[in-house]
Coordinates of C-alpha atoms and ligand atoms in Angstrom, one line a residue:
M950 CA 63.8 92.5 104.9
S951 CA 60.9 90.4 105.8
F952 CA 60.3 90.4 109.7
D953 CA 58.3 87.1 109.5
I954 CA 61.5 85.1 107.7
V955 CA 63.9 86.4 110.2
E956 CA 61.6 85.2 113.1
S957 CA 60.9 82.2 111.3
I958 CA 64.5 81.7 111.0
Q959 CA 65.3 82.4 114.7
K960 CA 62.5 80.1 115.9
L961 CA 64.1 77.1 113.6
K962 CA 67.7 77.7 114.9
K963 CA 66.2 76.7 118.5
E964 CA 63.8 74.1 117.5
K965 CA 66.7 72.3 115.4
D966 CA 69.4 72.9 117.3
V967 CA 71.1 74.8 114.4
A968 CA 74.0 77.6 115.0
I969 CA 74.4 80.2 111.9
L970 CA 77.8 81.3 110.9
A971 CA 78.2 84.0 108.8
H972 CA 81.2 85.3 106.7
Y973 CA 81.6 89.1 106.4
Y974 CA 81.0 89.2 102.8
E975 CA 77.4 88.0 103.4
D976 CA 74.3 90.4 103.1
G977 CA 73.7 92.3 106.4
A978 CA 70.9 91.0 107.1
I979 CA 72.4 87.8 106.9
Q980 CA 75.1 88.6 109.3
D981 CA 72.9 90.5 112.0
L982 CA 70.8 87.0 112.6
A983 CA 73.9 84.8 112.8
D984 CA 74.8 83.2 116.0
Y985 CA 78.5 84.0 114.8
V986 CA 80.3 86.3 112.3
G987 CA 84.0 86.2 111.1
D988 CA 86.6 85.5 108.6
S989 CA 87.4 82.4 107.2
F990 CA 89.9 81.3 109.9
F991 CA 87.3 82.2 112.7
L992 CA 84.7 80.8 110.6
A993 CA 86.6 77.2 110.7
K994 CA 87.5 77.5 114.7
I995 CA 84.3 78.0 116.0
G996 CA 83.1 75.4 113.6
Q997 CA 85.3 72.8 115.4
Q998 CA 84.6 74.2 118.7
I999 CA 80.6 74.4 118.4
S1000 CA 78.2 72.8 120.7
N1001 CA 75.2 72.4 118.7
K1002 CA 74.6 69.7 117.0
N1003 CA 74.0 71.2 113.4
I1004 CA 75.7 74.2 111.8
L1005 CA 74.6 76.2 108.9
L1006 CA 77.4 78.2 107.0
A1007 CA 76.6 81.1 104.9
G1008 CA 79.4 81.8 103.3
V1009 CA 80.8 79.6 100.7
V1010 CA 81.0 75.6 100.2
F1011 CA 84.7 76.0 100.8
M1012 CA 84.2 77.3 104.1
A1013 CA 81.3 74.9 105.0
E1014 CA 83.7 71.8 103.9
S1015 CA 86.4 72.9 106.5
V1016 CA 84.1 72.8 109.4
K1017 CA 82.7 68.9 108.2
I1018 CA 86.4 68.3 107.8
L1019 CA 87.1 69.6 111.3
N1020 CA 84.2 68.4 112.8
P1021 CA 82.5 65.8 111.4
E1022 CA 79.9 64.7 114.1
K1023 CA 78.0 67.9 112.7
T1024 CA 75.1 67.9 109.9
V1025 CA 76.6 71.1 107.9
L1026 CA 74.2 72.8 105.9
V1027 CA 74.8 75.7 103.1
P1028 CA 72.2 77.7 101.5
D1029 CA 73.3 76.4 98.2
L1030 CA 75.6 74.5 97.0
G1031 CA 76.5 76.5 94.1
A1032 CA 78.3 79.1 96.2
G1033 CA 81.7 78.5 95.0
C1034 CA 85.2 80.5 94.7
S1035 CA 87.2 81.1 91.4
L1036 CA 89.8 80.1 93.6
V1037 CA 88.7 76.7 94.2
H1038 CA 87.5 76.6 90.4
G1039 CA 91.0 77.9 89.0
S1040 CA 93.0 74.7 91.0
P1041 CA 91.7 71.6 89.8
Y1042 CA 92.5 68.4 91.8
D1043 CA 94.6 66.5 88.9
K1044 CA 96.7 69.5 87.9
Y1045 CA 97.6 70.4 91.6
L1046 CA 98.6 66.6 91.8
Q1047 CA 100.7 67.1 89.0
W1048 CA 102.1 70.5 90.2
R1049 CA 102.9 68.9 93.8
K1050 CA 104.6 66.0 91.8
D1051 CA 106.9 68.1 90.0
H1052 CA 107.9 69.8 92.9
A1053 CA 108.3 66.9 95.5
D1054 CA 110.6 68.5 97.8
A1055 CA 109.0 71.5 98.7
L1056 CA 106.4 72.1 101.0
C1057 CA 102.9 73.3 99.9
M1058 CA 100.8 76.0 101.7
T1059 CA 97.7 76.4 100.3
Y1060 CA 94.6 78.8 101.1
I1061 CA 92.1 77.8 102.6
N1062 CA 89.9 78.8 99.7
S1063 CA 90.3 75.4 98.0
S1064 CA 88.9 72.2 97.4
A1065 CA 88.7 69.4 100.3
E1066 CA 90.5 67.4 97.5
V1067 CA 93.3 69.9 97.0
K1068 CA 93.7 70.0 100.7
S1069 CA 94.0 66.7 100.6
I1070 CA 97.5 67.0 98.8
S1071 CA 98.7 69.9 100.7
D1072 CA 101.1 70.1 104.2
V1073 CA 99.5 73.6 105.5
I1074 CA 96.2 75.1 104.7
I1075 CA 96.6 79.1 105.6
T1076 CA 94.3 82.0 105.5
S1077 CA 95.4 85.5 105.6
S1078 CA 95.1 86.3 109.3
N1079 CA 97.5 83.3 110.0
A1080 CA 99.6 83.0 107.0
A1081 CA 102.5 85.1 108.6
Q1082 CA 102.4 82.8 111.7
I1083 CA 102.6 79.8 109.5
L1084 CA 105.4 80.5 107.1
E1085 CA 107.3 81.1 110.2
K1086 CA 107.1 77.6 111.1
I1087 CA 108.2 76.4 107.6
P1088 CA 111.9 75.6 108.2
K1089 CA 114.3 78.1 105.9
D1090 CA 116.0 75.6 104.0
R1091 CA 112.7 74.1 102.5
R1092 CA 111.2 75.1 99.0
I1093 CA 107.6 76.4 99.5
L1094 CA 104.5 76.2 97.0
F1095 CA 101.8 78.4 97.5
G1096 CA 98.8 77.9 95.9
P1097 CA 95.8 78.9 94.8
D1098 CA 96.0 82.9 95.3
Q1099 CA 99.2 83.9 93.5
H1100 CA 98.3 87.5 94.8
L1101 CA 98.1 86.8 98.2
G1102 CA 101.7 84.2 97.9
K1103 CA 103.2 87.0 96.2
W1104 CA 102.6 89.8 99.1
L1105 CA 103.3 87.2 101.9
S1106 CA 106.8 86.4 99.6
K1107 CA 107.6 89.6 99.2
K1108 CA 106.6 91.1 102.8
Y1109 CA 108.5 88.0 104.8
D1110 CA 111.5 87.8 102.1
R1111 CA 110.5 83.7 101.4
P1112 CA 111.0 82.9 97.9
M1113 CA 108.0 80.9 96.7
I1114 CA 106.8 79.1 93.6
F1115 CA 103.0 80.5 92.6
W1116 CA 100.2 78.6 91.3
P1117 CA 98.8 81.0 89.0
G1118 CA 95.1 81.5 90.6
A1119 CA 93.5 84.8 91.7
C1120 CA 90.0 85.8 92.9
E1121 CA 87.8 87.2 90.4
V1122 CA 86.6 89.9 92.7
H1123 CA 89.5 91.4 94.2
I1124 CA 91.6 91.5 90.9
L1125 CA 88.7 93.9 89.6
F1126 CA 90.3 96.6 91.8
N1127 CA 92.2 99.1 89.6
A1128 CA 95.4 100.7 90.9
K1129 CA 95.4 104.4 88.6
R1130 CA 91.8 104.6 89.8
L1131 CA 92.9 104.2 93.1
F1132 CA 95.8 106.7 92.8
N1133 CA 93.4 108.9 91.7
L1134 CA 90.7 108.4 94.2
T1135 CA 93.7 108.9 97.0
L1136 CA 94.5 112.3 95.4
E1137 CA 90.7 113.4 95.8
H1138 CA 90.5 112.0 99.5
P1139 CA 94.1 112.6 101.1
D1140 CA 93.2 112.6 104.5
A1141 CA 91.5 108.9 103.8
V1142 CA 93.1 105.5 104.7
V1143 CA 93.5 102.8 102.3
I1144 CA 93.2 99.0 103.7
A1145 CA 93.4 96.2 101.2
H1146 CA 92.4 92.8 100.9
P1147 CA 96.0 90.6 100.1
E1148 CA 94.0 89.1 97.3
C1149 CA 94.4 92.1 95.2
E1150 CA 97.1 92.7 92.9
D1151 CA 100.5 94.2 94.1
A1152 CA 99.8 97.2 91.9
V1153 CA 96.8 97.9 94.1
L1154 CA 98.3 97.2 97.6
Q1155 CA 101.1 99.3 97.1
Y1156 CA 98.7 102.3 97.6
A1157 CA 97.1 100.2 100.8
H1158 CA 98.4 101.7 104.3
L1159 CA 97.4 98.4 105.9
V1160 CA 96.8 95.0 104.3
G1161 CA 95.3 92.4 105.8
S1162 CA 92.4 89.5 106.4
T1163 CA 88.8 90.8 106.5
S1164 CA 88.9 90.9 110.4
R1165 CA 92.4 92.8 110.3
L1166 CA 90.4 95.2 108.0
L1167 CA 87.8 95.4 110.3
E1168 CA 89.9 95.8 113.5
E1169 CA 91.7 98.7 111.5
V1170 CA 88.7 100.8 111.3
E1171 CA 87.4 100.0 114.4
K1172 CA 90.6 101.3 116.0
N1173 CA 92.2 104.0 113.6
P1174 CA 90.8 107.4 114.7
A1175 CA 90.6 108.3 110.9
K1176 CA 87.2 109.5 109.8
K1177 CA 87.6 108.0 106.2
F1178 CA 88.5 104.9 104.7
I1179 CA 88.9 103.9 101.3
V1180 CA 88.2 99.9 101.2
A1181 CA 89.5 97.3 98.7
T1182 CA 87.7 94.4 99.5
E1183 CA 83.9 92.8 99.0
S1184 CA 81.1 95.3 100.0
G1185 CA 79.6 93.2 102.6
I1186 CA 82.3 94.0 104.9
F1187 CA 80.8 97.6 105.3
H1188 CA 78.2 96.4 107.2
Q1189 CA 80.1 95.5 110.3
M1190 CA 82.7 98.4 109.7
Q1191 CA 79.6 100.8 109.9
K1192 CA 78.0 99.1 112.8
L1193 CA 81.8 100.0 114.6
R1194 CA 82.0 103.0 113.2
P1195 CA 78.6 104.9 112.2
D1196 CA 80.9 108.7 112.5
V1197 CA 83.4 107.2 109.6
T1198 CA 83.1 107.1 105.7
L1199 CA 83.8 104.2 103.7
I1200 CA 84.4 104.3 100.3
Q1201 CA 84.7 101.2 98.0
A1202 CA 88.0 100.8 96.3
P1203 CA 87.1 101.6 92.5
V1204 CA 87.3 99.2 89.6
M1205 CA 88.1 99.7 86.0
D1206 CA 84.6 99.8 85.2
E1207 CA 83.3 103.1 87.0
N1208 CA 79.5 101.9 86.0
C1209 CA 80.1 98.0 87.5
A1210 CA 79.3 97.5 90.8
C1211 CA 81.5 94.2 90.5
N1212 CA 83.1 93.9 93.3
D1213 CA 80.5 91.9 95.2
C1214 CA 81.4 88.4 95.3
P1215 CA 78.9 86.2 93.3
Y1216 CA 79.2 83.3 95.5
M1217 CA 78.6 84.7 98.6
K1218 CA 75.9 86.6 97.5
M1219 CA 74.0 83.5 96.3
N1220 CA 72.8 83.3 100.0
T1221 CA 69.6 84.6 101.0
L1222 CA 67.3 84.6 104.0
Q1223 CA 64.8 82.3 102.0
K1224 CA 67.4 79.9 101.2
I1225 CA 68.6 80.1 104.8
E1226 CA 65.0 79.3 105.9
N1227 CA 65.0 76.4 103.2
A1228 CA 67.5 74.8 104.3
M1229 CA 66.7 74.8 107.8
K1230 CA 63.2 73.0 107.3
T1231 CA 64.6 70.6 104.7
F1232 CA 68.2 69.9 106.4
T1233 CA 69.1 70.2 102.8
P1234 CA 72.0 70.8 101.2
E1235 CA 73.9 69.1 103.5
I1236 CA 77.7 68.9 103.1
T1237 CA 79.0 65.2 102.8
M1238 CA 82.5 63.9 102.3
D1239 CA 83.6 60.3 101.9
E1240 CA 85.9 59.7 105.0
T1241 CA 89.3 58.9 103.3
L1242 CA 89.1 62.0 101.7
R1243 CA 88.1 64.1 105.0
L1244 CA 91.0 62.5 106.8
K1245 CA 93.4 62.8 104.1
A1246 CA 92.2 66.9 104.0
R1247 CA 92.3 66.9 107.8
T1248 CA 96.1 66.5 108.1
S1249 CA 97.0 69.9 106.8
L1250 CA 94.1 71.7 108.5
D1251 CA 95.3 70.1 111.8
R1252 CA 98.8 71.7 110.9
M1253 CA 96.8 75.0 110.8
M1254 CA 95.2 74.4 113.9
D1255 CA 98.4 73.5 115.8
I1256 CA 100.5 76.2 114.8
T1257 CA 98.2 78.8 115.5
S1258 CA 97.5 77.7 119.0
G1259 CA 101.3 77.3 119.5
K1260 CA 101.7 73.5 119.0
P1261 CA 104.9 72.0 117.1
V1262 CA 104.4 70.3 114.3
T1263 CA 106.6 68.2 112.0
W1264 CA 106.9 68.5 108.3
P1265 CA 107.0 65.4 105.5
E1266 CA 110.2 65.5 103.6
S1267 CA 108.7 65.0 100.2
F1268 CA 105.4 64.4 99.2
K1269 CA 104.0 61.0 98.6
E1270 CA 100.7 60.9 97.0
Ligands
13P1063 P1 89.2 86.2 105.0 O1 89.6 84.8 105.4 O2 89.9 87.6 105.1 O3 88.0 86.4 105.2 O4 89.1 86.0 103.6 C1 87.9 85.3 102.8 C2 87.8 85.5 101.3 O5 87.4 84.7 100.6 C3 88.2 86.5 100.7 O6 88.0 86.7 99.5
SF4_1064 FE1 86.4 83.5 96.4 FE2 86.9 85.8 95.6 FE3 84.4 85.3 96.6 FE4 86.4 85.4 98.4 S1 86.0 87.1 97.0 S2 84.8 83.8 97.8 S3 88.3 84.5 97.1 S4 85.8 84.6 94.7

């Protein structure tokens, strides 16, 4: 890592009043220079509350869009506008809209890993750290549509015994973890605690002692006295885990192909220190959004924020475009 570039970014942060928010899947060097590091819910919440005039979000674009929707006064920068997400790519607006229309009586829970357009036709947004709390508030007599991550939805549905209709999307990184190879690894390391993100397939999750969001997995490594963990999520989080617990051994859960380091998220890893420095110098790329779309997308994000802060919410009787 070049010391010069880190110093330059630190200087730009002060000069231009920019707060850097980073997700746990970013490279360690990016996490270390960020003002706030967290999971997708934490980043949306902090992005809404921040006092700096400008925000640079080192994560993926839907995270930066969520901040812009919630806090439109801020200039929201990203290192690379190409930092997408397979869940966003797999849930195009027109198809999601048709799905909603086909089940107009149902309430639609949409994962934050979705476009602003898809959020604008959803009833409530969830993340893996608050999904259970939000599900609890959905009346038992309402049918539920869950998208775009079918694996997170299936885990939730099974755990809380709530039937759902699933959008057939998946995270291209988490579905690569391989259940059979994970099982063999647990036999080799019977002393290891297996922790997994709920975007993994059910066959993988059944071997996990704990399933949770990135922040929940981190908390487990911090608090569980075990000395060894098998981790089924993106490798970027190892940085914070190892910082909190330098005494533990972390083993990445295996994918099918032994020679492939394919559980790195290619979108998160598009961000580099160079691109961050460039974005802060030029104030591009910036997240911009049509105001009508922003306001429509805000309703479902506001419901998430209201429920998680203990406020009452009301639900629409049926879907209207
Ligand atoms: P978290 O909300 O757990 O940080 O997950 C975001 C994500 O994109 C996982 O792949
Ligand atoms: Fe999307 Fe998966 Fe990358 Fe998370 S890890 S941003 S869900 S592609």
